[in-house]
Short mmCIF file of C-alpha atoms (C1' of nucleotides) in Angstrom, two decimals:
data_model
loop_
_atom_site.label_atom_id
_atom_site.label_comp_id
_atom_site.label_asym_id
_atom_site.label_seq_id
_atom_site.Cartn_x
_atom_site.Cartn_y
_atom_site.Cartn_z
CA MET A 15 26.99 -0.65 46.04
CA GLY A 16 24.60 0.24 42.52
CA HIS A 17 24.26 3.20 41.31
CA HIS A 18 21.64 5.55 42.24
CA CYS A 19 19.12 4.33 39.18
CA CYS A 20 18.54 2.07 41.59
CA SER A 21 20.33 2.34 45.14
CA LYS A 22 16.73 0.70 46.58
CA GLN A 23 17.98 -2.32 44.68
CA LYS A 24 19.69 -4.80 45.76
CA VAL A 25 22.09 -5.72 42.78
CA LYS A 26 24.23 -8.47 41.47
CA ARG A 27 27.61 -7.02 40.02
CA GLY A 28 29.93 -8.37 38.10
CA LEU A 29 29.64 -11.06 35.39
CA TRP A 30 26.96 -11.40 33.80
CA SER A 31 25.70 -15.53 33.60
CA PRO A 32 23.34 -17.34 30.95
CA GLU A 33 20.92 -16.76 32.93
CA GLU A 34 20.05 -12.95 33.44
CA ASP A 35 21.71 -12.59 29.33
CA GLU A 36 18.68 -14.65 28.23
CA LYS A 37 16.55 -12.60 31.04
CA LEU A 38 17.84 -9.78 29.67
CA VAL A 39 17.42 -10.47 25.43
CA ARG A 40 14.09 -11.61 26.02
CA HIS A 41 12.55 -8.49 27.90
CA ILE A 42 14.47 -6.13 25.35
CA THR A 43 13.28 -7.79 22.04
CA THR A 44 9.28 -7.94 23.23
CA HIS A 45 9.80 -4.84 25.11
CA GLY A 46 12.32 -2.61 24.08
CA HIS A 47 13.95 -1.41 26.79
CA GLY A 48 12.73 2.38 27.42
CA CYS A 49 13.64 3.83 30.53
CA TRP A 50 16.66 1.94 31.54
CA SER A 51 16.58 2.52 35.88
CA ALA A 52 12.88 0.63 34.51
CA VAL A 53 14.38 -2.38 32.70
CA PRO A 54 15.67 -4.66 35.98
CA LYS A 55 12.91 -4.51 37.88
CA LEU A 56 10.80 -5.48 34.52
CA ALA A 57 13.55 -8.18 33.15
CA GLY A 58 13.52 -9.32 36.37
CA LEU A 59 17.71 -8.97 37.23
CA GLN A 60 18.59 -7.80 40.47
CA ARG A 61 20.69 -5.48 38.16
CA CYS A 62 20.34 -2.30 37.75
CA GLY A 63 19.54 -0.96 34.79
CA LYS A 64 23.53 0.79 34.10
CA SER A 65 24.39 -1.80 33.76
CA CYS A 66 22.08 -4.41 31.30
CA ARG A 67 22.37 -1.13 28.83
CA LEU A 68 26.01 -1.90 28.94
CA ARG A 69 25.52 -5.33 29.03
CA TRP A 70 22.55 -4.96 26.21
CA ILE A 71 25.07 -2.82 24.21
CA ASN A 72 28.53 -4.01 24.66
CA TYR A 73 27.35 -7.43 24.71
CA LEU A 74 24.33 -9.17 23.50
CA ARG A 75 22.09 -6.48 20.87
CA PRO A 76 22.08 -8.67 17.89
CA ASP A 77 23.56 -6.08 15.93
CA LEU A 78 27.24 -6.85 16.65
CA LYS A 79 29.87 -8.35 14.89
CA ARG A 80 32.21 -10.66 16.96
CA GLY A 81 35.42 -11.63 16.50
CA SER A 82 38.74 -10.56 15.68
CA PHE A 83 39.58 -6.84 14.17
CA THR A 84 40.32 -7.21 10.27
CA GLU A 85 43.18 -5.59 8.81
CA GLN A 86 41.05 -3.01 7.62
CA GLU A 87 39.14 -1.99 10.68
CA GLU A 88 41.95 -1.67 12.53
CA ARG A 89 43.64 1.06 9.93
CA VAL A 90 39.99 2.53 10.04
CA ILE A 91 40.77 2.44 13.53
CA ILE A 92 44.10 3.85 13.46
CA ASP A 93 43.37 6.44 11.30
CA VAL A 94 40.23 7.66 12.79
CA HIS A 95 41.61 7.56 15.72
CA ARG A 96 44.25 10.18 14.38
CA ILE A 97 41.95 13.27 14.25
CA LEU A 98 39.74 12.62 17.29
CA GLY A 99 41.88 10.27 19.75
CA ASN A 100 40.43 8.97 22.29
CA ARG A 101 36.41 9.78 21.43
CA TRP A 102 35.65 6.15 21.74
CA ALA A 103 32.12 6.07 20.82
CA GLN A 104 33.04 8.59 17.59
CA ILE A 105 34.88 5.98 16.27
CA ALA A 106 33.02 2.71 16.47
CA LYS A 107 30.62 4.51 14.12
CA HIS A 108 32.78 4.80 12.14
CA LEU A 109 33.77 0.06 11.84
CA PRO A 110 30.45 -1.16 11.75
CA GLY A 111 28.32 -3.76 14.93
CA ARG A 112 31.66 -2.38 16.69
CA THR A 113 31.27 -1.32 20.04
CA ASP A 114 32.94 2.21 21.81
CA ASN A 115 34.45 0.01 24.48
CA GLU A 116 35.62 -3.69 22.33
CA VAL A 117 37.26 -0.58 19.88
CA LYS A 118 38.81 0.64 23.21
CA ASN A 119 39.94 -2.45 24.31
CA PHE A 120 41.35 -3.23 20.71
CA TRP A 121 43.03 -0.33 20.38
CA ASN A 122 44.46 -0.42 23.89
CA SER A 123 45.27 -3.89 24.08
CA CYS A 124 46.51 -4.22 20.76
CA ILE A 125 47.14 -1.35 18.42
CA LYS A 126 48.41 0.53 20.63
CA LYS A 127 51.65 -2.04 21.42
CA LYS A 128 52.16 -2.01 17.64
CA LEU A 129 51.94 1.88 16.54
CA ILE A 130 54.75 1.98 20.11
CA ALA A 131 56.16 -1.00 18.51
CA GLN A 132 57.00 1.23 15.62
CA GLY A 133 58.27 4.13 16.98
CA LEU A 134 55.43 6.14 17.27
CA ASP A 135 53.10 7.46 20.12
CA PRO A 136 49.99 6.03 19.65
CA ASN A 137 48.62 9.06 21.38
CA THR A 138 49.40 11.78 18.76
CA HIS A 139 50.61 9.55 16.48
CA ASN A 140 54.42 10.98 16.36
CA LEU A 141 56.97 9.39 16.23
CA LEU A 142 58.66 9.11 19.96
CA SER A 143 61.36 10.77 21.41
CA SER A 144 63.64 7.72 20.92
CA HIS A 145 62.99 7.06 17.09
CA LYS A 146 64.27 10.72 16.56
CA ILE A 147 66.66 10.40 13.76
CA ASN A 148 69.54 9.33 14.64
CA GLY A 149 71.80 8.22 11.45
CA HIS A 150 71.00 9.15 7.29
CA SER A 151 70.70 6.09 5.96
CA ASN A 152 67.43 5.33 5.73
CA GLY A 153 65.29 5.60 3.31
CA PHE A 154 62.29 6.70 4.19
CA ALA A 155 64.15 9.70 6.67
CA SER A 156 65.46 10.45 3.16
CA LYS A 157 61.54 10.51 1.27
CA THR A 158 59.75 11.87 3.98
CA SER A 159 62.02 14.58 4.05
CA HIS A 160 62.17 14.96 -0.07
CA ASN A 161 58.31 15.14 0.45
CA HIS A 162 58.06 18.09 3.33
CA ASN A 163 60.18 20.53 2.42
CA ARG A 164 58.76 21.64 -0.19
CA ASN A 165 55.59 23.46 2.17
CA THR A 166 57.50 24.26 4.88
CA SER A 167 58.99 27.26 2.85
CA VAL A 168 62.21 27.86 5.39
CA PHE A 169 62.84 24.51 5.94
CA SER A 170 64.83 22.78 2.96
CA ILE A 171 67.23 20.16 2.26
CA SER A 172 69.50 19.07 0.50
CA THR A 173 70.55 15.72 -0.59
CA SER A 174 74.03 16.61 -0.59
CA HIS A 175 75.95 15.71 2.36
CA SER A 176 77.93 13.41 0.70
CA ASN A 177 79.10 11.25 3.40
CA ASN A 178 75.28 9.88 3.89
CA ASP A 179 73.11 9.00 1.03
CA ALA A 180 70.71 10.27 1.78
CA TYR A 181 71.09 13.84 4.54
CA VAL A 182 68.14 14.73 6.40
CA ASP A 183 68.41 19.10 7.19
CA MET A 184 66.83 18.19 10.56
CA LYS A 185 65.88 22.21 10.31
CA THR A 186 61.68 20.92 8.75
CA PRO A 187 59.50 20.40 10.96
CA PHE A 188 58.00 16.72 10.04
CA HIS A 189 54.62 17.11 11.42
CA HIS A 190 53.38 19.52 8.91
CA THR A 191 51.52 16.82 6.80
CA ASN A 192 48.57 16.67 5.32
CA SER A 193 45.26 15.47 6.74
CA ILE A 194 44.43 12.16 6.12
CA ASN A 195 46.86 9.68 5.91
CA PRO A 196 46.60 6.66 5.47
CA ILE A 197 42.96 5.58 4.08
CA PRO A 198 42.10 2.57 3.86
CA THR A 199 42.51 1.25 0.42
CA SER A 200 38.43 -0.43 1.22
CA LEU A 201 37.42 1.92 1.87
CA TYR A 202 38.22 4.11 -1.45
CA GLU A 203 37.75 0.33 -3.92
CA ASN A 204 36.65 3.58 -6.71
CA SER A 205 39.64 5.33 -7.11
CA THR A 206 43.40 4.30 -8.40
CA ILE A 207 44.87 5.76 -5.07
CA THR A 208 46.50 3.36 -2.76
CA THR A 209 47.97 6.05 -0.65
CA ALA A 210 45.65 9.31 -0.39
CA THR A 211 46.24 12.55 0.92
CA THR A 212 44.51 16.35 0.11
CA ALA A 213 46.21 18.06 -2.58
CA ALA A 214 46.27 20.99 -1.01
CA THR A 215 48.33 22.23 -4.67
CA THR A 216 50.81 24.96 -3.43
CA THR A 217 52.66 25.98 -6.12
CA THR A 218 55.55 28.43 -3.75
CA THR A 219 57.85 27.79 -1.17
CA THR A 220 56.38 29.68 0.89
CA THR A 221 54.24 28.42 3.50
CA THR A 222 51.48 26.85 2.74
CA THR A 223 49.48 24.89 5.66
CA THR A 224 47.67 22.45 4.24
CA SER A 225 44.17 19.96 5.58
CA GLU A 226 45.12 18.32 8.60
CA TYR A 227 43.77 16.34 10.99
CA GLN A 228 44.70 15.60 13.73
CA ASN A 229 43.58 14.20 17.27
CA PRO A 230 44.29 17.20 20.45
CA ASN A 231 46.77 14.91 21.39
CA PHE A 232 48.98 15.69 19.30
CA ALA A 233 47.98 19.34 18.48
CA SER A 234 48.82 22.14 21.01
CA ASN A 235 52.06 21.12 22.72
CA GLN A 236 54.53 21.09 19.28
CA ASN A 237 57.12 23.08 19.58
CA ALA A 238 61.12 23.08 17.30
CA HIS A 239 62.04 20.15 19.32
CA SER A 240 59.59 17.80 18.54
CA LEU A 241 58.74 19.01 14.79
CA MET A 242 61.73 17.41 14.10
CA GLU A 243 61.17 14.04 16.07
CA PHE A 244 59.56 12.55 13.06
CA GLY A 245 62.28 10.67 11.14
CA SER A 246 63.52 6.93 10.80
CA ARG A 247 62.92 4.46 10.24
CA SER A 248 64.61 1.03 9.07
CA SER A 249 63.43 -0.17 5.91
CA MET A 250 63.64 -3.39 7.95
CA GLU A 251 60.62 -2.14 10.25
CA MET A 252 59.26 -0.46 6.89
CA ALA A 253 58.85 -3.19 5.60
CA THR A 254 56.57 -5.00 8.02
CA LEU A 255 54.19 -2.14 7.79
CA PRO A 256 51.23 -2.97 4.83
CA SER A 257 51.17 -1.51 1.79
CA TYR A 258 49.19 0.75 1.33
CA SER A 259 51.26 3.23 3.56
CA LEU A 260 54.79 4.20 4.59
CA ASN A 261 53.92 5.37 7.67
CA PRO A 262 50.70 3.69 9.52
CA SER A 263 50.21 7.33 11.90
CA GLY A 264 49.98 9.00 8.96
CA PHE A 265 52.03 12.01 10.16
CA GLY A 266 54.94 13.53 8.29
CA MET A 267 53.41 11.29 5.02
CA PHE A 268 54.07 14.05 1.94
CA ASP A 269 54.46 17.60 0.17
CA GLU A 270 51.41 16.79 -2.39
CA SER A 271 53.06 20.74 -3.77
CA CYS A 272 56.15 18.28 -4.40
CA MET A 273 54.65 15.02 -5.70
CA TRP A 274 52.67 15.78 -7.63
CA GLY A 275 54.37 18.22 -9.87
CA SER A 276 51.41 21.23 -9.18
CA GLY A 277 54.17 23.41 -8.95
CA THR A 278 57.41 24.58 -10.41
CA THR A 279 59.45 24.02 -8.68
CA THR A 280 61.90 20.73 -7.52
CA GLY A 281 62.28 22.71 -4.04
CA LEU A 282 65.78 21.34 -3.90
CA GLU A 283 66.54 24.43 -5.79
CA HIS A 284 65.79 26.37 -2.30
CA PHE A 285 68.15 25.94 -0.14
CA HIS A 286 67.10 28.77 2.97
CA GLU A 287 68.95 28.15 5.49
CA PRO A 288 66.73 29.69 8.39
CA THR A 289 67.83 32.13 10.98
CA ARG A 290 65.86 30.87 14.10
CA HIS A 291 63.96 33.91 14.55
CA GLU A 292 62.68 33.02 10.77
CA MET A 293 62.19 28.99 12.58
CA ILE A 294 60.34 30.76 15.63
CA MET A 295 58.09 32.20 13.42
CA GLN A 296 57.74 29.75 10.85
CA VAL A 297 56.66 26.76 13.82
CA GLN A 298 54.15 28.90 15.74
CA HIS A 299 52.80 30.48 12.69
CA GLU A 300 52.24 26.86 11.27
CA ASN A 301 50.85 25.71 14.63
CA GLN A 302 48.33 28.68 14.48
CA GLN A 303 47.26 27.46 11.05
CA GLN A 304 47.10 23.64 11.41
CA GLN A 305 44.91 24.75 15.19
CA GLN A 306 42.31 26.34 13.25
CA GLN A 307 42.22 24.02 11.06
CA ARG A 308 42.15 20.95 13.31
CA GLU A 309 39.44 22.74 14.56
CA GLN A 310 37.45 22.99 11.67
CA GLU A 311 38.49 19.69 10.04
CA LYS A 312 37.47 17.88 13.87
CA ALA A 313 33.89 19.98 13.81
CA LYS A 314 33.13 18.67 10.23
CA PHE A 315 33.92 15.20 10.83
CA GLU A 316 32.36 14.72 14.22
CA GLY A 317 29.02 12.70 13.00
CA GLN A 318 29.94 11.39 10.29
CA ASN A 319 29.07 7.62 9.59
CA SER A 320 31.44 5.92 7.54
CA THR A 321 30.60 6.06 4.41
CA ASN A 322 30.47 10.38 5.14
CA MET A 323 33.17 9.64 6.26
CA GLU A 324 35.06 8.82 2.36
CA ASN A 325 33.41 11.07 1.40
CA LEU A 326 34.18 13.80 3.89
CA LEU A 327 38.24 12.47 3.38
CA ILE A 328 37.71 11.95 -0.31
CA GLY A 329 36.13 15.70 -0.69
CA ASN A 330 39.62 17.08 1.02
CA MET A 331 42.07 15.93 -2.30
CA SER A 332 41.06 18.40 -4.66
CA SER A 333 39.84 18.28 -7.87
CA ASN A 334 43.08 18.77 -9.63
CA PHE A 335 44.65 15.78 -7.82
CA ASP A 336 45.35 13.68 -10.45
CA PHE A 337 45.27 9.53 -9.38
CA GLU A 338 46.39 8.09 -12.94
CA PHE A 339 49.54 10.16 -12.55
CA VAL A 340 49.77 8.94 -9.20
CA GLU A 341 49.21 5.77 -9.68
CA SER A 342 51.15 5.12 -13.05
CA ALA A 343 54.27 7.76 -12.09
CA LEU A 344 54.95 7.46 -8.26
CA MET A 345 54.16 3.55 -7.20
CA PRO A 346 56.90 2.71 -9.00
CA CYS A 347 58.96 4.77 -7.86
CA GLY A 348 58.19 3.04 -4.65
CA LEU A 349 56.38 6.17 -2.98
CA TYR A 350 53.28 4.00 -2.20
CA GLY A 351 55.69 1.06 -0.66
CA ASN A 352 59.61 0.41 0.69
CA VAL A 353 61.69 2.92 0.55
CA SER A 354 64.96 2.38 -0.97
CA PRO A 355 67.41 5.28 -0.43
CA MET A 356 68.35 4.88 -3.53
CA ASP A 357 64.74 5.98 -4.91
CA ASP A 358 65.52 9.22 -3.55
CA GLN A 359 66.64 11.53 -6.71
CA LEU A 360 63.62 9.20 -9.07
CA ALA A 361 60.95 9.58 -7.25
CA TRP A 362 62.01 13.32 -6.48
CA ASP A 363 61.89 13.42 -10.20
CA CYS A 364 58.59 11.39 -11.03
"C1'" DA B 26 52.19 -29.91 36.59
"C1'" DA B 27 52.35 -25.48 39.55
"C1'" DG B 28 53.25 -21.23 40.08
"C1'" DC B 29 53.17 -16.47 37.95
"C1'" DA B 30 53.30 -13.27 34.41
"C1'" DT B 31 50.39 -11.38 31.09
"C1'" DT B 32 46.58 -10.45 27.21
"C1'" DA B 33 42.06 -9.82 25.96
"C1'" DC B 34 37.96 -8.96 27.71
"C1'" DA B 35 33.49 -7.30 30.77
"C1'" DA B 36 32.07 -4.81 33.44
"C1'" DC B 37 31.82 -0.40 36.77
"C1'" DC B 38 32.70 3.69 37.63
"C1'" DG B 39 32.54 9.06 37.43
"C1'" DC B 40 31.92 13.31 35.07
"C1'" DG B 41 29.18 14.93 31.45
"C1'" DT B 42 25.71 16.55 28.61
"C1'" DC B 43 20.93 16.60 27.59
"C1'" DC B 44 15.51 16.78 28.61
"C1'" DC B 45 12.01 17.46 31.85
"C1'" DG B 46 8.37 18.93 34.76
"C1'" DC C 18 16.08 29.53 34.72
"C1'" DC C 19 16.97 25.49 38.35
"C1'" DG C 20 17.14 20.71 39.36
"C1'" DG C 21 16.56 16.73 39.39
"C1'" DG C 22 17.08 11.54 36.92
"C1'" DA C 23 18.75 9.32 32.71
"C1'" DC C 24 22.10 8.50 29.66
"C1'" DG C 25 26.29 9.00 26.65
"C1'" DC C 26 31.25 8.45 27.56
"C1'" DG C 27 36.06 7.85 28.42
"C1'" DG C 28 39.46 5.39 32.43
"C1'" DT C 29 39.99 2.16 34.95
"C1'" DT C 30 39.42 -1.99 36.83
"C1'" DG C 31 38.41 -7.01 37.51
"C1'" DT C 32 38.53 -10.79 36.12
"C1'" DA C 33 39.44 -15.51 32.79
"C1'" DA C 34 42.72 -17.77 29.32
"C1'" DT C 35 46.82 -18.12 28.21
"C1'" DG C 36 51.64 -18.56 28.01
"C1'" DC C 37 55.42 -18.99 30.26
"C1'" DT C 38 58.44 -20.57 33.10
#
DNA sequence: AAGCATTACAACCGCGTCCCG
DNA sequence: CCGGGACGCGGTTGTAATGCT
């Protein structure tokens, strides 16, 4: 059965033969495709126009880049997917020479599995529930907990739990993060920072939702429980991650208001045990803000080519973002590399 | 070596959107 | 405004290649 556009014709389906490819290429290179529904007849093919279009776009187009995806391309896919979700055509626009079909297949066959293996939900880029924090001995959890609590106000952390080398107070809504993170380093060759965040400069511990790009899968169903799912990862797992980021999903990374030292407090002295009501209100408030921001950012993002994407991402860093400070002061603290629990206080002090 | 399972990728299908008469 | 054709997109299926027992 052919498509409606060519239902009158007897069309072939399935894999294309080299002869068919040749006919299609010859026709399009000499005449252009014009109206696709007319192509099969003009090219002498027993195919439906839609099939010809697909074959050309996904396989025969001369500008296609063949071969496996590079690590950089993979990072871009993950990053953009986190923002846009399964919008393969949009994602593919950021990867010259790659098609939406190719990106989609690569995602389903490879990236998805990698993320799952790292304990990340490929749809939300959040930690899977099976990877909730269950112990407190890992540095990743402690590091992220520190860096998150500064902009999540009523939720706070404590490092005073003596039984654990780095205790995480799970009241913190860990999903609360700062936009694109990580950004592939290769996209930012002129920048001295290897992991970028937006530099929303919150100066107090009151709730401040920073810019955040999230895909629809992540957006709407957050609740107090799921917010806690961002959690631990063993240092061994962390060691396997690319150096550009602690968390390839980009979620739950840093609170720059703490890291960049723009605030007047360390956060640690602002311990406040939230009431249940406060927690609920907090979560609702954040969800609302995030939803609005996601919509705005998504609108901005759509239609951007890769160059504009870089500009957009960089543009979201505030002007007082101190790259040199970040690189010189934080890199040694392990904030951009593998993290050990021992780095915790040191990083904070930075 | 054979059979089965898994993987990777090409291709199809259906639906939504756009455009034009 | 409406209807139909063309196109684009995302989900799904089919199939060849590869790996494993």
